[in-house]
PDB file of C-alpha atoms in Angstrom:
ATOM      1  CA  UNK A   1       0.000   0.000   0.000  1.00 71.00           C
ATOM      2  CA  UNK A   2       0.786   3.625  -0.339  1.00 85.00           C
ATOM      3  CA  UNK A   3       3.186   4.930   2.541  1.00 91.00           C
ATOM      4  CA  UNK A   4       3.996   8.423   3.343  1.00 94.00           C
ATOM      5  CA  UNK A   5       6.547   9.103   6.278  1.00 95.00           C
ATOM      6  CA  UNK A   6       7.304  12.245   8.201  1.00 96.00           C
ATOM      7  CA  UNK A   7      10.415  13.546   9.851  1.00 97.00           C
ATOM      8  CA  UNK A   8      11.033  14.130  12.343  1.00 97.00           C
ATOM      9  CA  UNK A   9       8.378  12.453  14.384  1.00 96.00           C
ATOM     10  CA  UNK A  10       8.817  14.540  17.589  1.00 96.00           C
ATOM     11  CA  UNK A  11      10.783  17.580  17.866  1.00 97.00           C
ATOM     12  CA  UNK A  12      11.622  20.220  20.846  1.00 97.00           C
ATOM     13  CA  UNK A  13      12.390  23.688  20.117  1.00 96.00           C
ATOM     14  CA  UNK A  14      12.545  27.202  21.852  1.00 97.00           C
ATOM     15  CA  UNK A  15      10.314  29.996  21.057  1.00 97.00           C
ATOM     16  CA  UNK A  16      11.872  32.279  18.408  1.00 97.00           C
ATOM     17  CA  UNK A  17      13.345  29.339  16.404  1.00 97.00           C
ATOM     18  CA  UNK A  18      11.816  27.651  12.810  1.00 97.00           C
ATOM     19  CA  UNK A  19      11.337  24.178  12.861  1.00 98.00           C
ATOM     20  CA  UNK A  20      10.906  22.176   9.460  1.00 98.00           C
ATOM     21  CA  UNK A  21       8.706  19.291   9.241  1.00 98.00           C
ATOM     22  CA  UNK A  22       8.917  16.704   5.953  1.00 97.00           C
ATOM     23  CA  UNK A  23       6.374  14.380   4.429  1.00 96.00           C
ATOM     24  CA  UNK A  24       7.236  12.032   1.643  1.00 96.00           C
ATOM     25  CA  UNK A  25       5.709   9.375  -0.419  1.00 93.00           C
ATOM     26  CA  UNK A  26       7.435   6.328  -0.310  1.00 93.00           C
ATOM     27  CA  UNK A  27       6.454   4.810  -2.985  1.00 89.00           C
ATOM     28  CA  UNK A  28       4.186   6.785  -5.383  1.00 88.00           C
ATOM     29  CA  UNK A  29       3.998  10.247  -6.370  1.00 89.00           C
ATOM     30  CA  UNK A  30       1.929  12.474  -4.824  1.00 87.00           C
ATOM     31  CA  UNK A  31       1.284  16.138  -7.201  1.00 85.00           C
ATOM     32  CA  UNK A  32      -0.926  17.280  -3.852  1.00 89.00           C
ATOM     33  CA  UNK A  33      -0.150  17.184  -0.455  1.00 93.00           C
ATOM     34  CA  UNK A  34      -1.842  17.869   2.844  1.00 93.00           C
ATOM     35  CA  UNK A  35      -1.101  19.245   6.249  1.00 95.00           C
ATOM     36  CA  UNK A  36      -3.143  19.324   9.190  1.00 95.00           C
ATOM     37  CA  UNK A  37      -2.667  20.276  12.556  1.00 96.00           C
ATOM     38  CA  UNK A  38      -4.597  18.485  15.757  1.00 93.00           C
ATOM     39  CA  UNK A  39      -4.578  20.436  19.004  1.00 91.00           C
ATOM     40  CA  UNK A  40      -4.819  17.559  22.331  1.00 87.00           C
ATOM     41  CA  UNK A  41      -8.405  16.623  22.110  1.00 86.00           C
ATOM     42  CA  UNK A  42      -9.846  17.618  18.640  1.00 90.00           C
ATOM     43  CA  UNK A  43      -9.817  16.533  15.270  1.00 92.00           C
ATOM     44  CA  UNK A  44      -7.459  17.182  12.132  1.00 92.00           C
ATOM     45  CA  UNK A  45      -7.836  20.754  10.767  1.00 93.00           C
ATOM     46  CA  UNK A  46      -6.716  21.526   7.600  1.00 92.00           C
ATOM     47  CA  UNK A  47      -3.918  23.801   7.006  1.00 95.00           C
ATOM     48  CA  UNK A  48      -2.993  23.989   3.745  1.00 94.00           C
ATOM     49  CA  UNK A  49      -2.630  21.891   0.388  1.00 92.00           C
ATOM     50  CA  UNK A  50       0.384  21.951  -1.141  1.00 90.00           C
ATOM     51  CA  UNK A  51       0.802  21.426  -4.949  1.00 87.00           C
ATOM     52  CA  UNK A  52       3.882  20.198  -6.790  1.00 86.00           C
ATOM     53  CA  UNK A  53       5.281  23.074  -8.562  1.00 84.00           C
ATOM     54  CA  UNK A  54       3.095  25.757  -7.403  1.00 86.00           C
ATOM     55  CA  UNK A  55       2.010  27.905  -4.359  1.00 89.00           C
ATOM     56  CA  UNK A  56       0.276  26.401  -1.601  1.00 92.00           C
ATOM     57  CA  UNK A  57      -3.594  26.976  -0.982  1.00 92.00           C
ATOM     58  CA  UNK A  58      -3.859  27.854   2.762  1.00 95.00           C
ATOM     59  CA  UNK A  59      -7.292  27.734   4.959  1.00 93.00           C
ATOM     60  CA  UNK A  60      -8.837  30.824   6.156  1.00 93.00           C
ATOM     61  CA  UNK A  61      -7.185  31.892   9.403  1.00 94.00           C
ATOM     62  CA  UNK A  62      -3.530  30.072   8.439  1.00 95.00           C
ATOM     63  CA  UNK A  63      -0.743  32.294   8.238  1.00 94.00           C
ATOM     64  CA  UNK A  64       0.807  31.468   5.133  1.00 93.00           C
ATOM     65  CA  UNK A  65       3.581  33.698   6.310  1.00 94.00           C
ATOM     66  CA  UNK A  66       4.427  31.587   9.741  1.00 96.00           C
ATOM     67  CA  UNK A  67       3.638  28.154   8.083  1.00 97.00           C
ATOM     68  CA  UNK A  68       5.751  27.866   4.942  1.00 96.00           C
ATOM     69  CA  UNK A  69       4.920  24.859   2.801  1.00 94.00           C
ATOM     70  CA  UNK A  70       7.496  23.893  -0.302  1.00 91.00           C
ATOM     71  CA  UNK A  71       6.195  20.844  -2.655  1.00 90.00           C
ATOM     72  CA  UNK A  72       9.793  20.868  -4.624  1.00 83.00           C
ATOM     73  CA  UNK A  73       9.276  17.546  -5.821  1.00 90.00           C
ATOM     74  CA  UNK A  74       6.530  14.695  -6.634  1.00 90.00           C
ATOM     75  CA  UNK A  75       7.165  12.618  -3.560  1.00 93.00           C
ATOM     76  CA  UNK A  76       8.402  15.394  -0.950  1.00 94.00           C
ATOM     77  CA  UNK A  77       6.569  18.502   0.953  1.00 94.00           C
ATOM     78  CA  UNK A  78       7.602  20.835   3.596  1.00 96.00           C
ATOM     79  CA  UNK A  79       6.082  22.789   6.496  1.00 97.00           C
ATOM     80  CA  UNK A  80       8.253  25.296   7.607  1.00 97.00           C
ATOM     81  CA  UNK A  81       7.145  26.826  11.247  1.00 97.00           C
ATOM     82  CA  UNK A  82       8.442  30.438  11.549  1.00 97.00           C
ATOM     83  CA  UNK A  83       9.649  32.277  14.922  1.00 96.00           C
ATOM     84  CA  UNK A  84       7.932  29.212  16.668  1.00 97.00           C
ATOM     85  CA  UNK A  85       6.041  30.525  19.817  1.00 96.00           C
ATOM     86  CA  UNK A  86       4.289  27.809  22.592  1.00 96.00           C
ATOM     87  CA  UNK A  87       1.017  28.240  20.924  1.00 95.00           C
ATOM     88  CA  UNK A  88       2.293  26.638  17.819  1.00 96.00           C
ATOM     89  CA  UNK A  89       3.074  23.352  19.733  1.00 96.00           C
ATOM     90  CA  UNK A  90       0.758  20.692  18.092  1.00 96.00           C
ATOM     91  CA  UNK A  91       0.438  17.824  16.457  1.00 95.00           C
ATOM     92  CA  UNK A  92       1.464  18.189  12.262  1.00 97.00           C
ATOM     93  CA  UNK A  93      -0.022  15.379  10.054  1.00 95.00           C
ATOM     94  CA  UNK A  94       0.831  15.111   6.235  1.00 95.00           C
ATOM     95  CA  UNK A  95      -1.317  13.516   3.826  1.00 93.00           C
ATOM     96  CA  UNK A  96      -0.912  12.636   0.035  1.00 91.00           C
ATOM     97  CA  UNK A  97      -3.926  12.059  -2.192  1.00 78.00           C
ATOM     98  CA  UNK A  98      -4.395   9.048  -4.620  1.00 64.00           C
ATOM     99  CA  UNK A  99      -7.564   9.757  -6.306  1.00 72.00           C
ATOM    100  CA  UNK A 100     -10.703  10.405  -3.466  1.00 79.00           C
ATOM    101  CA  UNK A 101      -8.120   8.275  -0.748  1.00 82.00           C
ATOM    102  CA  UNK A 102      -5.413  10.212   1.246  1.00 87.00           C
ATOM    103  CA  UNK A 103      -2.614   8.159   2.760  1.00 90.00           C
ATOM    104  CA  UNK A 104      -1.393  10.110   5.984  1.00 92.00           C
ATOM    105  CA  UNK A 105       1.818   9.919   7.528  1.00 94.00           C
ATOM    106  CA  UNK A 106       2.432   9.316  11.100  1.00 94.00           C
ATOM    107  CA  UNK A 107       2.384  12.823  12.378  1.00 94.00           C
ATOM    108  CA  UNK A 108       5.085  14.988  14.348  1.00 96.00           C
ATOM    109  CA  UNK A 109       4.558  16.407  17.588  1.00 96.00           C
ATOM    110  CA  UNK A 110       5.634  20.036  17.893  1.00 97.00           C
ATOM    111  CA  UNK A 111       6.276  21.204  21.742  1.00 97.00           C
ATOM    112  CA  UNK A 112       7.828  24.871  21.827  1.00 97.00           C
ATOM    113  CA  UNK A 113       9.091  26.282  24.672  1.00 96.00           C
TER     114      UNK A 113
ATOM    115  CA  UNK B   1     -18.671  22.648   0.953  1.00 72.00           C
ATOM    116  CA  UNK B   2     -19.221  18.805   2.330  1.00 78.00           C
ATOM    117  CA  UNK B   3     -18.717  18.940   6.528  1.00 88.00           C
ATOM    118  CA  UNK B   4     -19.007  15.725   9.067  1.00 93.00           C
ATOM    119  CA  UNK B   5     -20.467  16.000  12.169  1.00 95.00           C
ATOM    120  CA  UNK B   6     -19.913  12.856  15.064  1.00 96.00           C
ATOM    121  CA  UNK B   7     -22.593  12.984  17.039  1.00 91.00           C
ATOM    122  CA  UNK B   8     -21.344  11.568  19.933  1.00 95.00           C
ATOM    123  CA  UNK B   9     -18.237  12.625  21.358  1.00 95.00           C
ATOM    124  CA  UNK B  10     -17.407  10.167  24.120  1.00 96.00           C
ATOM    125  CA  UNK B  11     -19.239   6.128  23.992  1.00 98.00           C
ATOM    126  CA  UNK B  12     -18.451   4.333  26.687  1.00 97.00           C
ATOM    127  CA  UNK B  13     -19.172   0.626  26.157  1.00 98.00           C
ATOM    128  CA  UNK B  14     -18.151  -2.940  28.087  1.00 97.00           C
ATOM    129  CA  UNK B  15     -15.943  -5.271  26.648  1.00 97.00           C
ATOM    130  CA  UNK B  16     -17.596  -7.638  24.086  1.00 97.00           C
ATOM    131  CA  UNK B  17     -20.777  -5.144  23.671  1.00 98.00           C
ATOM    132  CA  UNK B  18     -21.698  -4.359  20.309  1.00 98.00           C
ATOM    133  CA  UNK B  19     -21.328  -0.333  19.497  1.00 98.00           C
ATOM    134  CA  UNK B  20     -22.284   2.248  16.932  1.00 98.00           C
ATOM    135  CA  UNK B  21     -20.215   5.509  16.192  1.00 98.00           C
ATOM    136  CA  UNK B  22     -22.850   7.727  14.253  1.00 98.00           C
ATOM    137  CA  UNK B  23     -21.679   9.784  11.764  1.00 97.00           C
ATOM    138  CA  UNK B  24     -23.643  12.209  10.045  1.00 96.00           C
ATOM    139  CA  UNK B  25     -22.207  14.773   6.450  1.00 94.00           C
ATOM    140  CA  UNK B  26     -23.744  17.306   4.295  1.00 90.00           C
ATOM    141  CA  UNK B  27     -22.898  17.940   0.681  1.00 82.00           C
ATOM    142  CA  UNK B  28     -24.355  19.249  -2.169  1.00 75.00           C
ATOM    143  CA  UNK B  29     -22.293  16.184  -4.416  1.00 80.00           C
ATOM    144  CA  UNK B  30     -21.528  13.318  -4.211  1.00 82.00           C
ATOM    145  CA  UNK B  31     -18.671  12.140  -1.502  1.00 87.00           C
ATOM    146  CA  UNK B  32     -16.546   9.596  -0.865  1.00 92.00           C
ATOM    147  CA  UNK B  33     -16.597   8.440   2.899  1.00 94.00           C
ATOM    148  CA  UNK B  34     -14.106   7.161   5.429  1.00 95.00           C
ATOM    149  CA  UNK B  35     -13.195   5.910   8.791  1.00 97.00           C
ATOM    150  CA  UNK B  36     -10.239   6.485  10.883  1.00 96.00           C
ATOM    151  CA  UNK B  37      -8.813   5.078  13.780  1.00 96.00           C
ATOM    152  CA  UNK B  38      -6.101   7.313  16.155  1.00 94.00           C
ATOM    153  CA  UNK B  39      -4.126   6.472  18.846  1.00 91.00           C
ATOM    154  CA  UNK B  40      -2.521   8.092  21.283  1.00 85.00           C
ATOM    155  CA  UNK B  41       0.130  10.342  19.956  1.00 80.00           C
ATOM    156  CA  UNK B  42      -0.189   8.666  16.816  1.00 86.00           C
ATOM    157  CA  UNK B  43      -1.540   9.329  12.988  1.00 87.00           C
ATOM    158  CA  UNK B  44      -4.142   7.562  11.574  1.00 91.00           C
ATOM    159  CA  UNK B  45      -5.226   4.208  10.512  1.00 92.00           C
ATOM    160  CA  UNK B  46      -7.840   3.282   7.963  1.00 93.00           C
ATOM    161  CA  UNK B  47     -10.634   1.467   9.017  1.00 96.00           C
ATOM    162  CA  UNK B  48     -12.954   0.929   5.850  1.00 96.00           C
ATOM    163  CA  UNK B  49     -13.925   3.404   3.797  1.00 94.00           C
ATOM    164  CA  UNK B  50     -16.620   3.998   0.997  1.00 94.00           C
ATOM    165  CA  UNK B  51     -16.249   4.984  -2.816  1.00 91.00           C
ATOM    166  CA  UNK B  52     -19.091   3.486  -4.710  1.00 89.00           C
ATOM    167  CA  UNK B  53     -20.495   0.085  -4.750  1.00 89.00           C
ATOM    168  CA  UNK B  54     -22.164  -2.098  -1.793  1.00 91.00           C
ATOM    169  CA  UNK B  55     -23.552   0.466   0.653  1.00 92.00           C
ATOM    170  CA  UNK B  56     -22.410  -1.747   3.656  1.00 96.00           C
ATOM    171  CA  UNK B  57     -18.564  -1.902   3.441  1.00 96.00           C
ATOM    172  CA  UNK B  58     -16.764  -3.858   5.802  1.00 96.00           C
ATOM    173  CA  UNK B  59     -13.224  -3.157   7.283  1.00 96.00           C
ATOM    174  CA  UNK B  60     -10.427  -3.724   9.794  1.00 95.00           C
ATOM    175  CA  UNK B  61     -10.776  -5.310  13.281  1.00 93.00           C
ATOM    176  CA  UNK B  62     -13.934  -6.202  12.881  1.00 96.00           C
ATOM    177  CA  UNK B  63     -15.694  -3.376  12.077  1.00 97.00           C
ATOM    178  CA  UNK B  64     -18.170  -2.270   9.010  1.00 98.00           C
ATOM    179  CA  UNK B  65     -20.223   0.750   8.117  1.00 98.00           C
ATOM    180  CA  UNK B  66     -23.497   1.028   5.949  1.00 96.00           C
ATOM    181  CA  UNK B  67     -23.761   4.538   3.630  1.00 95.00           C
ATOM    182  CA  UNK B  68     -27.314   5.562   3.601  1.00 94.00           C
ATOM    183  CA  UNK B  69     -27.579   8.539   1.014  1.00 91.00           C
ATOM    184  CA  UNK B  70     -31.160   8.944   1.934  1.00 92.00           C
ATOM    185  CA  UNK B  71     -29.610   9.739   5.676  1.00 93.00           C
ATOM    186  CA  UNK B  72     -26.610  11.138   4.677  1.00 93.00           C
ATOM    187  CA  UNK B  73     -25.286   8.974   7.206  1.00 95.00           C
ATOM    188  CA  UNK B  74     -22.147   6.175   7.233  1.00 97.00           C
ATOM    189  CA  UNK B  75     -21.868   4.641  10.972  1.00 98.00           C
ATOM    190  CA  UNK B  76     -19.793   2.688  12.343  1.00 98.00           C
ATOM    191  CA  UNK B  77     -20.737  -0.535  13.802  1.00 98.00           C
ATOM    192  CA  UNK B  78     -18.638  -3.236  15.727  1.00 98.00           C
ATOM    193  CA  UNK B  79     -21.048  -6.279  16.900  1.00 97.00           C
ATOM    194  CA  UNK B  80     -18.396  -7.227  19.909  1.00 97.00           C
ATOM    195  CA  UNK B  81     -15.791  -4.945  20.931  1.00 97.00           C
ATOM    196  CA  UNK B  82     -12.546  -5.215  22.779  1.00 97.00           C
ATOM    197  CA  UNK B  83     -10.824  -3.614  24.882  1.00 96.00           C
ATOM    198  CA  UNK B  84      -7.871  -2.854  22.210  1.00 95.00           C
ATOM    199  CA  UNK B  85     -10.436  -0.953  20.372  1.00 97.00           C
ATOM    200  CA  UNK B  86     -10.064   1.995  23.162  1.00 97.00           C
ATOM    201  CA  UNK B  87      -9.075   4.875  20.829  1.00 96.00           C
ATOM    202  CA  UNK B  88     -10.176   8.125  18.993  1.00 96.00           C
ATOM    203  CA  UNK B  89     -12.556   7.136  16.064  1.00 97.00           C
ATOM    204  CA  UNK B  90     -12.962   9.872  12.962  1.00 97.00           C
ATOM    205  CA  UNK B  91     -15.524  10.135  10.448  1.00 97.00           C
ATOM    206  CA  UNK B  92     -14.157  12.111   7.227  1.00 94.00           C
ATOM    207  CA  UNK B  93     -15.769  12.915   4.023  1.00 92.00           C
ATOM    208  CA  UNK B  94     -14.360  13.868   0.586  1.00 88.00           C
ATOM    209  CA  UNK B  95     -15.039  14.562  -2.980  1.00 80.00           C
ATOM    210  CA  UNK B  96     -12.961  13.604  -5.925  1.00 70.00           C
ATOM    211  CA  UNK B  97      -9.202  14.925  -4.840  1.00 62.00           C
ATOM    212  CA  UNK B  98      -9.995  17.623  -2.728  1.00 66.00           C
ATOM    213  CA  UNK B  99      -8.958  18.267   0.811  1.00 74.00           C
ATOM    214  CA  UNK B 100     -10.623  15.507   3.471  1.00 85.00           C
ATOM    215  CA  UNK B 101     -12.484  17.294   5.809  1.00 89.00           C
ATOM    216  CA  UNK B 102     -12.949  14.977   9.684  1.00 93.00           C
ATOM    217  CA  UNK B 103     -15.168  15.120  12.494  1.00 95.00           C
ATOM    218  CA  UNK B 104     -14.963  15.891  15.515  1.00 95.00           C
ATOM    219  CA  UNK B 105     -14.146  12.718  16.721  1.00 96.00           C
ATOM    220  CA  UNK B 106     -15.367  10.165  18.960  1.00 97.00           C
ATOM    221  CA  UNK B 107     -13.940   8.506  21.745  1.00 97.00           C
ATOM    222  CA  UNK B 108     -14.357   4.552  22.876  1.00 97.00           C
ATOM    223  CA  UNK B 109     -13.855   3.596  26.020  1.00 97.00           C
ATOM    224  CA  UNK B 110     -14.274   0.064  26.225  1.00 97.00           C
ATOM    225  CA  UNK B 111     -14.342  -1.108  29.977  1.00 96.00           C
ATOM    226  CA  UNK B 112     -13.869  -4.404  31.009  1.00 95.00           C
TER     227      UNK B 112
END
């Protein structure tokens, strides 16, 4: 089956510092990608979509600014979390569509301090 | 816009009880439907999921749902859980390759 991976899966950082966050597809290419964040308690909300190629398509209320997504390639996206304050600690899952499915990669927990 | 809404957000149930996670969407097209499982502090794990075909689809672990367009419902039914199946259940909905859009989520507690 289809397998997307994130790195890294946890990660500890101070406020004021970027942290970057990768998703790849393992073994299929993936033109869209996902990211979603999930506070403790609550479901997935959609951050963005990123697009191989092109400028990512952030939700209302994102700061496209503070949450930089690059799709260089077919099998690799990035989230990029600028000046990283303790309100940005979360959980970051990636997803990569095949047709109406969405494989989703393991997630990486964000603590800032 | 399609949206999901759980209707339950905590089900507490005994071990080898059968349960029902309810799961309710709105959309003005037609959607493809899905299930996920979550862990603690980890991602998430497909269950079953629908895309066209036999309205009752069956899936992992035991469990199966049953799309009823008429409803615009697809819950989740396990005739005996266990106590393994303690977790956060999601109900998502989608159409064609756009974004997935989840519930709020459901939690099973299955006691012994």
């Amino acid at each position: 089956g289809a397998v997307v991976s994130q790195h890294p899966s946890w990660v500890i950082c101070k406020s004021g510092t970027s942290v970057k966050i990768e998703c790849r597809s393992l073994d299929f290419q993936a033109t869209t990608m996902f990211w979603y964040r999930q506070f403790p308690k609550q479901s997935l909300m959609l951050m963005a979509t990123s697009n191989e190629g092109s400028k990512a398509t952030y939700e209302q209320g994102v700061e496209k600014d503070k949450f930089l997504i690059n799709h260089a390639s077919l099998t690799l996206s990035t989230l990029t979390v600028t000046s990283a304050h303790p309100e940005d600690s979360s959980f970051y899952i990636c997803s990569a569509g095949g047709g109406p499915e969405q494989y989703f990669g393991p997630g990486t927990r964000l603590t800032v301090t | 816009a399609q949206s999901v809404t759980q209707l339950d957000s905590q089900v507490p149930v005994f071990e080898e009880a059968p349960v029902e996670l309810r799961c309710n969407y709105s959309s003005s097209v037609s959607v493809y439907l899905f299930w996920y499982v979550q862990y603690p502090n980890q991602g998430l794990q497909l269950l079953l999921k629908y895309l066209s075909g036999s309205t009752l689809v069956k899936g992992i672990n035991g469990f199966e749902a049953e799309f009823n367009k008429s409803q615009t419902s697809f819950h989740l039914r396990k005739p005996s859980v266990h106590i393994s199946d303690t977790a956060e259940y999601f109900c998502a909905v989608t159409h064609n390759n756009n974004d997935m859009r989840f519930g709020a989520g459901t939690r099973l507690t299955v006691k012994p």
